[in-house]
Amino acid sequence: MPNARTHPTRRGILAAGGALGLGAALAACGDDDGKGADAGSGTAAGKSGPWSFKDDRGTTAKADKVPADIVAFVGVAAALYDYGIQAKGVFGPTKTKDGKADVQAGDMDVSKVTVLGNEWGQFNIEKYASLAPDLLVSTMFDGAGTLWYVPDESKKKILAVGAPSVGISVYDRQLTEPLQHMLALAKSLGADTSTAKVTEAKKRFEAAAARLRAAAKAKPGIKVMAGSASQDLFYVSGSDLSVDLEYFKALGVNFVEPPEKAKAKGGGWYESLSWENVDKYDADIIMMDNRSSAIQPADITEGTWKKLPAVKAGQVIARNPEPILSYDKCVPLLEDLAKAIETAKKVS
């Protein structure tokens, strides 16, 4: 993973997770209609009318017409695609080494988008300008408003192209909040958020959340560890900061919690362990980072990994620390964890 050990915050995000409260979250996802202050505000007065959207930086992006030539971080583009909005250009992990769609590309046809950069630090400004973009969108993994995968060293030149920018925060909050904000953004860009496809996805999300809550309540002793593998280190995420783990904890999931002191070197996101110490924490289920930047469980050759009780019991499931923020794509995250808890044996 590029810059993994020289960029601790990024390593944390690329390896990590997060934690929080339930009743209000479920109510919010049930009541959201893409409107209101909590969901962000967006207005689209037809394709030729003025457009504006208030993002999580407190900045209101404005344009004379609804943006159509959109450039976005790949995960954002994948979420907008689920709502019928097609990005023109993307940046971030879009294609794997064999040219197939990366897990973060969702259902997008990656042959139909212009890829400005596939790895950390890559962003082709000339190609970006040639697209004549009228909107730039990304997520944000800190409280400073940093647009994810927009390189710090070239962000001034990128923003100087002139397209307004929107940032959707996925930092230290529950999953339902950015889900609502992404839906509001899609609606502002002309998406019909009242379709059967969208409303059914929201209902499935709510049902999956209720299932996970019930599973966690029925088996409170089942411990879940969120991990990520690199060649030299194993990263154990805490249940703070990341939108998925914060929400899962709100639903009652019992997470392994590295102490704050141990997470300090990882910017508060994670604790890094040598493979010799990978058994430091007891866990019944291990959720493993499924992105192409991480080593996948089937490819881990470390003997200490293979001896872990959860691994020996086959109680390892996938996790994407950068969820695609559409209700449709988030349903499996809840269902898979619920199923794992429902069927888990106590092995720790």
mmCIF file of N, CA and C in Angstrom, residues 209-303:
data_model
loop_
_atom_site.group_PDB
_atom_site.id
_atom_site.type_symbol
_atom_site.label_atom_id
_atom_site.label_comp_id
_atom_site.label_asym_id
_atom_site.label_seq_id
_atom_site.Cartn_x
_atom_site.Cartn_y
_atom_site.Cartn_z
ATOM 1 N N ALA A 209 -30.359 -3.773 9.362
ATOM 2 C CA ALA A 209 -29.912 -3.168 10.617
ATOM 3 C C ALA A 209 -30.627 -3.810 11.805
ATOM 4 N N ALA A 210 -31.934 -4.044 11.657
ATOM 5 C CA ALA A 210 -32.696 -4.693 12.727
ATOM 6 C C ALA A 210 -32.208 -6.123 12.950
ATOM 7 N N ARG A 211 -31.860 -6.802 11.869
ATOM 8 C CA ARG A 211 -31.342 -8.169 11.985
ATOM 9 C C ARG A 211 -29.999 -8.177 12.727
ATOM 10 N N LEU A 212 -29.117 -7.246 12.392
ATOM 11 C CA LEU A 212 -27.821 -7.184 13.055
ATOM 12 C C LEU A 212 -27.991 -6.853 14.534
ATOM 13 N N ARG A 213 -28.883 -5.940 14.839
ATOM 14 C CA ARG A 213 -29.141 -5.597 16.238
ATOM 15 C C ARG A 213 -29.627 -6.818 17.006
ATOM 16 N N ALA A 214 -30.536 -7.581 16.407
ATOM 17 C CA ALA A 214 -31.071 -8.775 17.064
ATOM 18 C C ALA A 214 -29.989 -9.841 17.251
ATOM 19 N N ALA A 215 -29.133 -10.000 16.243
ATOM 20 C CA ALA A 215 -28.061 -10.989 16.333
ATOM 21 C C ALA A 215 -27.079 -10.628 17.435
ATOM 22 N N ALA A 216 -26.711 -9.357 17.502
ATOM 23 C CA ALA A 216 -25.778 -8.905 18.533
ATOM 24 C C ALA A 216 -26.381 -9.049 19.928
ATOM 25 N N LYS A 217 -27.668 -8.798 20.054
ATOM 26 C CA LYS A 217 -28.340 -8.917 21.346
ATOM 27 C C LYS A 217 -28.425 -10.371 21.781
ATOM 28 N N ALA A 218 -28.645 -11.263 20.813
ATOM 29 C CA ALA A 218 -28.773 -12.692 21.127
ATOM 30 C C ALA A 218 -27.429 -13.319 21.499
ATOM 31 N N LYS A 219 -26.329 -12.756 20.972
ATOM 32 C CA LYS A 219 -24.999 -13.313 21.251
ATOM 33 C C LYS A 219 -24.036 -12.199 21.672
ATOM 34 N N PRO A 220 -24.278 -11.609 22.843
ATOM 35 C CA PRO A 220 -23.443 -10.480 23.273
ATOM 36 C C PRO A 220 -21.992 -10.863 23.553
ATOM 37 N N GLY A 221 -21.721 -12.151 23.745
ATOM 38 C CA GLY A 221 -20.366 -12.584 24.056
ATOM 39 C C GLY A 221 -19.477 -12.790 22.849
ATOM 40 N N ILE A 222 -20.051 -12.720 21.658
ATOM 41 C CA ILE A 222 -19.260 -12.906 20.442
ATOM 42 C C ILE A 222 -18.422 -11.648 20.183
ATOM 43 N N LYS A 223 -17.108 -11.829 20.162
ATOM 44 C CA LYS A 223 -16.201 -10.706 19.943
ATOM 45 C C LYS A 223 -15.810 -10.608 18.466
ATOM 46 N N VAL A 224 -15.871 -9.409 17.939
ATOM 47 C CA VAL A 224 -15.548 -9.167 16.531
ATOM 48 C C VAL A 224 -14.313 -8.272 16.452
ATOM 49 N N MET A 225 -13.357 -8.657 15.617
ATOM 50 C CA MET A 225 -12.151 -7.850 15.413
ATOM 51 C C MET A 225 -12.085 -7.396 13.960
ATOM 52 N N ALA A 226 -11.840 -6.109 13.759
ATOM 53 C CA ALA A 226 -11.677 -5.558 12.410
ATOM 54 C C ALA A 226 -10.195 -5.451 12.114
ATOM 55 N N GLY A 227 -9.739 -6.132 11.064
ATOM 56 C CA GLY A 227 -8.309 -6.154 10.774
ATOM 57 C C GLY A 227 -7.983 -5.857 9.325
ATOM 58 N N SER A 228 -6.694 -5.607 9.081
ATOM 59 C CA SER A 228 -6.199 -5.400 7.733
ATOM 60 C C SER A 228 -4.773 -5.920 7.689
ATOM 61 N N ALA A 229 -4.422 -6.552 6.582
ATOM 62 C CA ALA A 229 -3.120 -7.208 6.484
ATOM 63 C C ALA A 229 -2.203 -6.536 5.481
ATOM 64 N N SER A 230 -0.948 -6.334 5.887
ATOM 65 C CA SER A 230 0.112 -5.924 4.976
ATOM 66 C C SER A 230 1.230 -6.940 5.113
ATOM 67 N N GLN A 231 2.262 -6.796 4.319
ATOM 68 C CA GLN A 231 3.334 -7.784 4.330
ATOM 69 C C GLN A 231 4.005 -7.887 5.693
ATOM 70 N N ASP A 232 4.212 -6.750 6.343
ATOM 71 C CA ASP A 232 4.962 -6.748 7.592
ATOM 72 C C ASP A 232 4.112 -6.634 8.847
ATOM 73 N N LEU A 233 2.914 -6.081 8.715
ATOM 74 C CA LEU A 233 2.115 -5.780 9.897
ATOM 75 C C LEU A 233 0.652 -6.178 9.737
ATOM 76 N N PHE A 234 0.020 -6.395 10.888
ATOM 77 C CA PHE A 234 -1.417 -6.644 10.954
ATOM 78 C C PHE A 234 -2.017 -5.487 11.732
ATOM 79 N N TYR A 235 -3.067 -4.889 11.195
ATOM 80 C CA TYR A 235 -3.663 -3.707 11.801
ATOM 81 C C TYR A 235 -5.015 -4.051 12.418
ATOM 82 N N VAL A 236 -5.168 -3.700 13.695
ATOM 83 C CA VAL A 236 -6.422 -3.935 14.408
ATOM 84 C C VAL A 236 -7.125 -2.602 14.603
ATOM 85 N N SER A 237 -8.285 -2.448 14.014
ATOM 86 C CA SER A 237 -9.016 -1.183 14.091
ATOM 87 C C SER A 237 -9.774 -1.058 15.393
ATOM 88 N N GLY A 238 -9.799 0.156 15.916
ATOM 89 C CA GLY A 238 -10.683 0.460 17.025
ATOM 90 C C GLY A 238 -12.067 0.746 16.487
ATOM 91 N N SER A 239 -13.039 0.832 17.353
ATOM 92 C CA SER A 239 -14.411 1.045 16.894
ATOM 93 C C SER A 239 -14.808 2.513 16.954
ATOM 94 N N ASP A 240 -13.842 3.401 16.788
ATOM 95 C CA ASP A 240 -14.117 4.829 16.689
ATOM 96 C C ASP A 240 -13.637 5.330 15.335
ATOM 97 N N LEU A 241 -14.183 6.420 14.904
ATOM 98 C CA LEU A 241 -13.807 7.171 13.699
ATOM 99 C C LEU A 241 -14.406 6.647 12.405
ATOM 100 N N SER A 242 -14.458 5.336 12.186
ATOM 101 C CA SER A 242 -14.966 4.811 10.912
ATOM 102 C C SER A 242 -16.480 4.672 10.924
ATOM 103 N N VAL A 243 -17.112 5.070 9.818
ATOM 104 C CA VAL A 243 -18.573 5.123 9.781
ATOM 105 C C VAL A 243 -19.227 3.747 9.922
ATOM 106 N N ASP A 244 -18.609 2.709 9.367
ATOM 107 C CA ASP A 244 -19.246 1.392 9.445
ATOM 108 C C ASP A 244 -19.172 0.813 10.848
ATOM 109 N N LEU A 245 -17.970 0.834 11.455
ATOM 110 C CA LEU A 245 -17.831 0.246 12.780
ATOM 111 C C LEU A 245 -18.567 1.049 13.844
ATOM 112 N N GLU A 246 -18.620 2.365 13.668
ATOM 113 C CA GLU A 246 -19.391 3.177 14.616
ATOM 114 C C GLU A 246 -20.858 2.756 14.589
ATOM 115 N N TYR A 247 -21.366 2.535 13.412
ATOM 116 C CA TYR A 247 -22.777 2.145 13.287
ATOM 117 C C TYR A 247 -23.010 0.730 13.807
ATOM 118 N N PHE A 248 -22.114 -0.194 13.459
ATOM 119 C CA PHE A 248 -22.275 -1.570 13.927
ATOM 120 C C PHE A 248 -22.225 -1.635 15.454
ATOM 121 N N LYS A 249 -21.342 -0.849 16.050
ATOM 122 C CA LYS A 249 -21.279 -0.827 17.512
ATOM 123 C C LYS A 249 -22.568 -0.244 18.087
ATOM 124 N N ALA A 250 -23.119 0.749 17.406
ATOM 125 C CA ALA A 250 -24.386 1.326 17.843
ATOM 126 C C ALA A 250 -25.498 0.281 17.861
ATOM 127 N N LEU A 251 -25.386 -0.685 16.975
ATOM 128 C CA LEU A 251 -26.382 -1.753 16.901
ATOM 129 C C LEU A 251 -26.089 -2.876 17.891
ATOM 130 N N GLY A 252 -25.013 -2.744 18.658
ATOM 131 C CA GLY A 252 -24.736 -3.692 19.724
ATOM 132 C C GLY A 252 -23.598 -4.657 19.497
ATOM 133 N N VAL A 253 -22.897 -4.548 18.374
ATOM 134 C CA VAL A 253 -21.805 -5.472 18.084
ATOM 135 C C VAL A 253 -20.661 -5.268 19.084
ATOM 136 N N ASN A 254 -20.127 -6.365 19.591
ATOM 137 C CA ASN A 254 -19.074 -6.359 20.603
ATOM 138 C C ASN A 254 -17.706 -6.413 19.918
ATOM 139 N N PHE A 255 -17.056 -5.256 19.802
ATOM 140 C CA PHE A 255 -15.783 -5.183 19.085
ATOM 141 C C PHE A 255 -14.580 -5.303 20.010
ATOM 142 N N VAL A 256 -13.513 -5.881 19.473
ATOM 143 C CA VAL A 256 -12.213 -5.824 20.118
ATOM 144 C C VAL A 256 -11.777 -4.361 20.090
ATOM 145 N N GLU A 257 -11.314 -3.845 21.232
ATOM 146 C CA GLU A 257 -10.966 -2.433 21.332
ATOM 147 C C GLU A 257 -9.512 -2.237 21.754
ATOM 148 N N PRO A 258 -8.608 -1.942 20.818
ATOM 149 C CA PRO A 258 -7.249 -1.593 21.232
ATOM 150 C C PRO A 258 -7.283 -0.332 22.086
ATOM 151 N N PRO A 259 -6.466 -0.251 23.129
ATOM 152 C CA PRO A 259 -6.455 0.958 23.960
ATOM 153 C C PRO A 259 -5.976 2.175 23.179
ATOM 154 N N GLU A 260 -6.388 3.348 23.645
ATOM 155 C CA GLU A 260 -6.042 4.583 22.945
ATOM 156 C C GLU A 260 -4.532 4.745 22.798
ATOM 157 N N LYS A 261 -3.779 4.399 23.811
ATOM 158 C CA LYS A 261 -2.322 4.526 23.749
ATOM 159 C C LYS A 261 -1.760 3.671 22.617
ATOM 160 N N ALA A 262 -2.324 2.476 22.452
ATOM 161 C CA ALA A 262 -1.832 1.577 21.401
ATOM 162 C C ALA A 262 -2.182 2.098 20.017
ATOM 163 N N LYS A 263 -3.263 2.883 19.902
ATOM 164 C CA LYS A 263 -3.688 3.420 18.609
ATOM 165 C C LYS A 263 -3.025 4.751 18.262
ATOM 166 N N ALA A 264 -2.265 5.307 19.200
ATOM 167 C CA ALA A 264 -1.720 6.649 19.012
ATOM 168 C C ALA A 264 -0.873 6.769 17.754
ATOM 169 N N LYS A 265 -0.044 5.761 17.478
ATOM 170 C CA LYS A 265 0.820 5.824 16.295
ATOM 171 C C LYS A 265 0.007 5.724 14.998
ATOM 172 N N GLY A 266 -1.196 5.234 15.100
ATOM 173 C CA GLY A 266 -2.055 5.122 13.930
ATOM 174 C C GLY A 266 -3.074 6.227 13.843
ATOM 175 N N GLY A 267 -2.766 7.368 14.456
ATOM 176 C CA GLY A 267 -3.675 8.505 14.387
ATOM 177 C C GLY A 267 -5.001 8.276 15.071
ATOM 178 N N GLY A 268 -5.046 7.284 15.965
ATOM 179 C CA GLY A 268 -6.282 6.981 16.689
ATOM 180 C C GLY A 268 -7.154 5.955 16.005
ATOM 181 N N TRP A 269 -6.737 5.503 14.813
ATOM 182 C CA TRP A 269 -7.558 4.583 14.039
ATOM 183 C C TRP A 269 -7.307 3.123 14.396
ATOM 184 N N TYR A 270 -6.072 2.753 14.646
ATOM 185 C CA TYR A 270 -5.723 1.339 14.701
ATOM 186 C C TYR A 270 -4.465 1.111 15.533
ATOM 187 N N GLU A 271 -4.254 -0.146 15.887
ATOM 188 C CA GLU A 271 -2.998 -0.586 16.486
ATOM 189 C C GLU A 271 -2.312 -1.512 15.483
ATOM 190 N N SER A 272 -1.015 -1.316 15.283
ATOM 191 C CA SER A 272 -0.279 -2.178 14.373
ATOM 192 C C SER A 272 0.460 -3.249 15.172
ATOM 193 N N LEU A 273 0.349 -4.476 14.705
ATOM 194 C CA LEU A 273 0.972 -5.613 15.370
ATOM 195 C C LEU A 273 1.900 -6.340 14.404
ATOM 196 N N SER A 274 2.976 -6.867 14.929
ATOM 197 C CA SER A 274 3.806 -7.749 14.119
ATOM 198 C C SER A 274 3.042 -9.054 13.961
ATOM 199 N N TRP A 275 3.384 -9.817 12.950
ATOM 200 C CA TRP A 275 2.683 -11.081 12.744
ATOM 201 C C TRP A 275 2.931 -12.054 13.891
ATOM 202 N N GLU A 276 4.037 -11.881 14.602
ATOM 203 C CA GLU A 276 4.297 -12.730 15.761
ATOM 204 C C GLU A 276 3.311 -12.454 16.896
ATOM 205 N N ASN A 277 2.773 -11.225 16.912
ATOM 206 C CA ASN A 277 1.851 -10.827 17.982
ATOM 207 C C ASN A 277 0.405 -10.707 17.511
ATOM 208 N N VAL A 278 0.091 -11.330 16.402
ATOM 209 C CA VAL A 278 -1.246 -11.194 15.830
ATOM 210 C C VAL A 278 -2.321 -11.815 16.723
ATOM 211 N N ASP A 279 -1.896 -12.645 17.683
ATOM 212 C CA ASP A 279 -2.845 -13.281 18.599
ATOM 213 C C ASP A 279 -3.035 -12.481 19.886
ATOM 214 N N LYS A 280 -2.654 -11.210 19.886
ATOM 215 C CA LYS A 280 -2.746 -10.380 21.086
ATOM 216 C C LYS A 280 -4.172 -10.285 21.616
ATOM 217 N N TYR A 281 -5.146 -10.240 20.712
ATOM 218 C CA TYR A 281 -6.542 -10.082 21.116
ATOM 219 C C TYR A 281 -7.360 -11.324 20.784
ATOM 220 N N ASP A 282 -8.248 -11.679 21.697
ATOM 221 C CA ASP A 282 -9.166 -12.784 21.446
ATOM 222 C C ASP A 282 -10.300 -12.294 20.559
ATOM 223 N N ALA A 283 -10.672 -13.107 19.574
ATOM 224 C CA ALA A 283 -11.785 -12.745 18.692
ATOM 225 C C ALA A 283 -12.475 -13.996 18.197
ATOM 226 N N ASP A 284 -13.792 -13.911 18.074
ATOM 227 C CA ASP A 284 -14.579 -15.029 17.544
ATOM 228 C C ASP A 284 -14.832 -14.867 16.048
ATOM 229 N N ILE A 285 -14.884 -13.610 15.595
ATOM 230 C CA ILE A 285 -15.077 -13.278 14.182
ATOM 231 C C ILE A 285 -14.045 -12.228 13.812
ATOM 232 N N ILE A 286 -13.432 -12.369 12.648
ATOM 233 C CA ILE A 286 -12.503 -11.354 12.156
ATOM 234 C C ILE A 286 -13.049 -10.789 10.858
ATOM 235 N N MET A 287 -13.211 -9.464 10.810
ATOM 236 C CA MET A 287 -13.617 -8.769 9.592
ATOM 237 C C MET A 287 -12.354 -8.249 8.927
ATOM 238 N N MET A 288 -12.078 -8.702 7.693
ATOM 239 C CA MET A 288 -10.836 -8.341 7.031
ATOM 240 C C MET A 288 -11.050 -7.388 5.857
ATOM 241 N N ASP A 289 -10.226 -6.367 5.817
ATOM 242 C CA ASP A 289 -10.205 -5.366 4.756
ATOM 243 C C ASP A 289 -10.166 -6.058 3.389
ATOM 244 N N ASN A 290 -11.193 -5.809 2.563
ATOM 245 C CA ASN A 290 -11.281 -6.514 1.276
ATOM 246 C C ASN A 290 -10.807 -5.682 0.093
ATOM 247 N N ARG A 291 -10.221 -4.512 0.353
ATOM 248 C CA ARG A 291 -9.769 -3.670 -0.752
ATOM 249 C C ARG A 291 -8.473 -4.194 -1.359
ATOM 250 N N SER A 292 -8.216 -3.810 -2.581
ATOM 251 C CA SER A 292 -7.046 -4.302 -3.302
ATOM 252 C C SER A 292 -5.744 -3.825 -2.676
ATOM 253 N N SER A 293 -5.816 -2.814 -1.814
ATOM 254 C CA SER A 293 -4.615 -2.306 -1.149
ATOM 255 C C SER A 293 -4.162 -3.203 -0.006
ATOM 256 N N ALA A 294 -5.000 -4.143 0.412
ATOM 257 C CA ALA A 294 -4.674 -5.023 1.533
ATOM 258 C C ALA A 294 -4.463 -6.457 1.058
ATOM 259 N N ILE A 295 -3.637 -7.213 1.777
ATOM 260 C CA ILE A 295 -3.472 -8.636 1.499
ATOM 261 C C ILE A 295 -4.734 -9.357 1.946
ATOM 262 N N GLN A 296 -5.264 -10.210 1.095
ATOM 263 C CA GLN A 296 -6.505 -10.903 1.399
ATOM 264 C C GLN A 296 -6.245 -12.180 2.213
ATOM 265 N N PRO A 297 -7.211 -12.588 3.033
ATOM 266 C CA PRO A 297 -7.017 -13.736 3.927
ATOM 267 C C PRO A 297 -6.453 -14.983 3.244
ATOM 268 N N ALA A 298 -6.932 -15.284 2.050
ATOM 269 C CA ALA A 298 -6.473 -16.485 1.353
ATOM 270 C C ALA A 298 -4.996 -16.410 0.982
ATOM 271 N N ASP A 299 -4.449 -15.188 0.951
ATOM 272 C CA ASP A 299 -3.057 -15.007 0.555
ATOM 273 C C ASP A 299 -2.115 -14.785 1.731
ATOM 274 N N ILE A 300 -2.650 -14.814 2.951
ATOM 275 C CA ILE A 300 -1.802 -14.649 4.134
ATOM 276 C C ILE A 300 -1.114 -15.975 4.431
ATOM 277 N N THR A 301 0.197 -15.951 4.449
ATOM 278 C CA THR A 301 0.961 -17.191 4.647
ATOM 279 C C THR A 301 1.501 -17.338 6.066
ATOM 280 N N GLU A 302 1.340 -16.308 6.878
ATOM 281 C CA GLU A 302 1.878 -16.347 8.237
ATOM 282 C C GLU A 302 1.232 -17.462 9.059
ATOM 283 N N GLY A 303 2.080 -18.294 9.663
ATOM 284 C CA GLY A 303 1.570 -19.397 10.474
ATOM 285 C C GLY A 303 0.786 -18.940 11.680
#
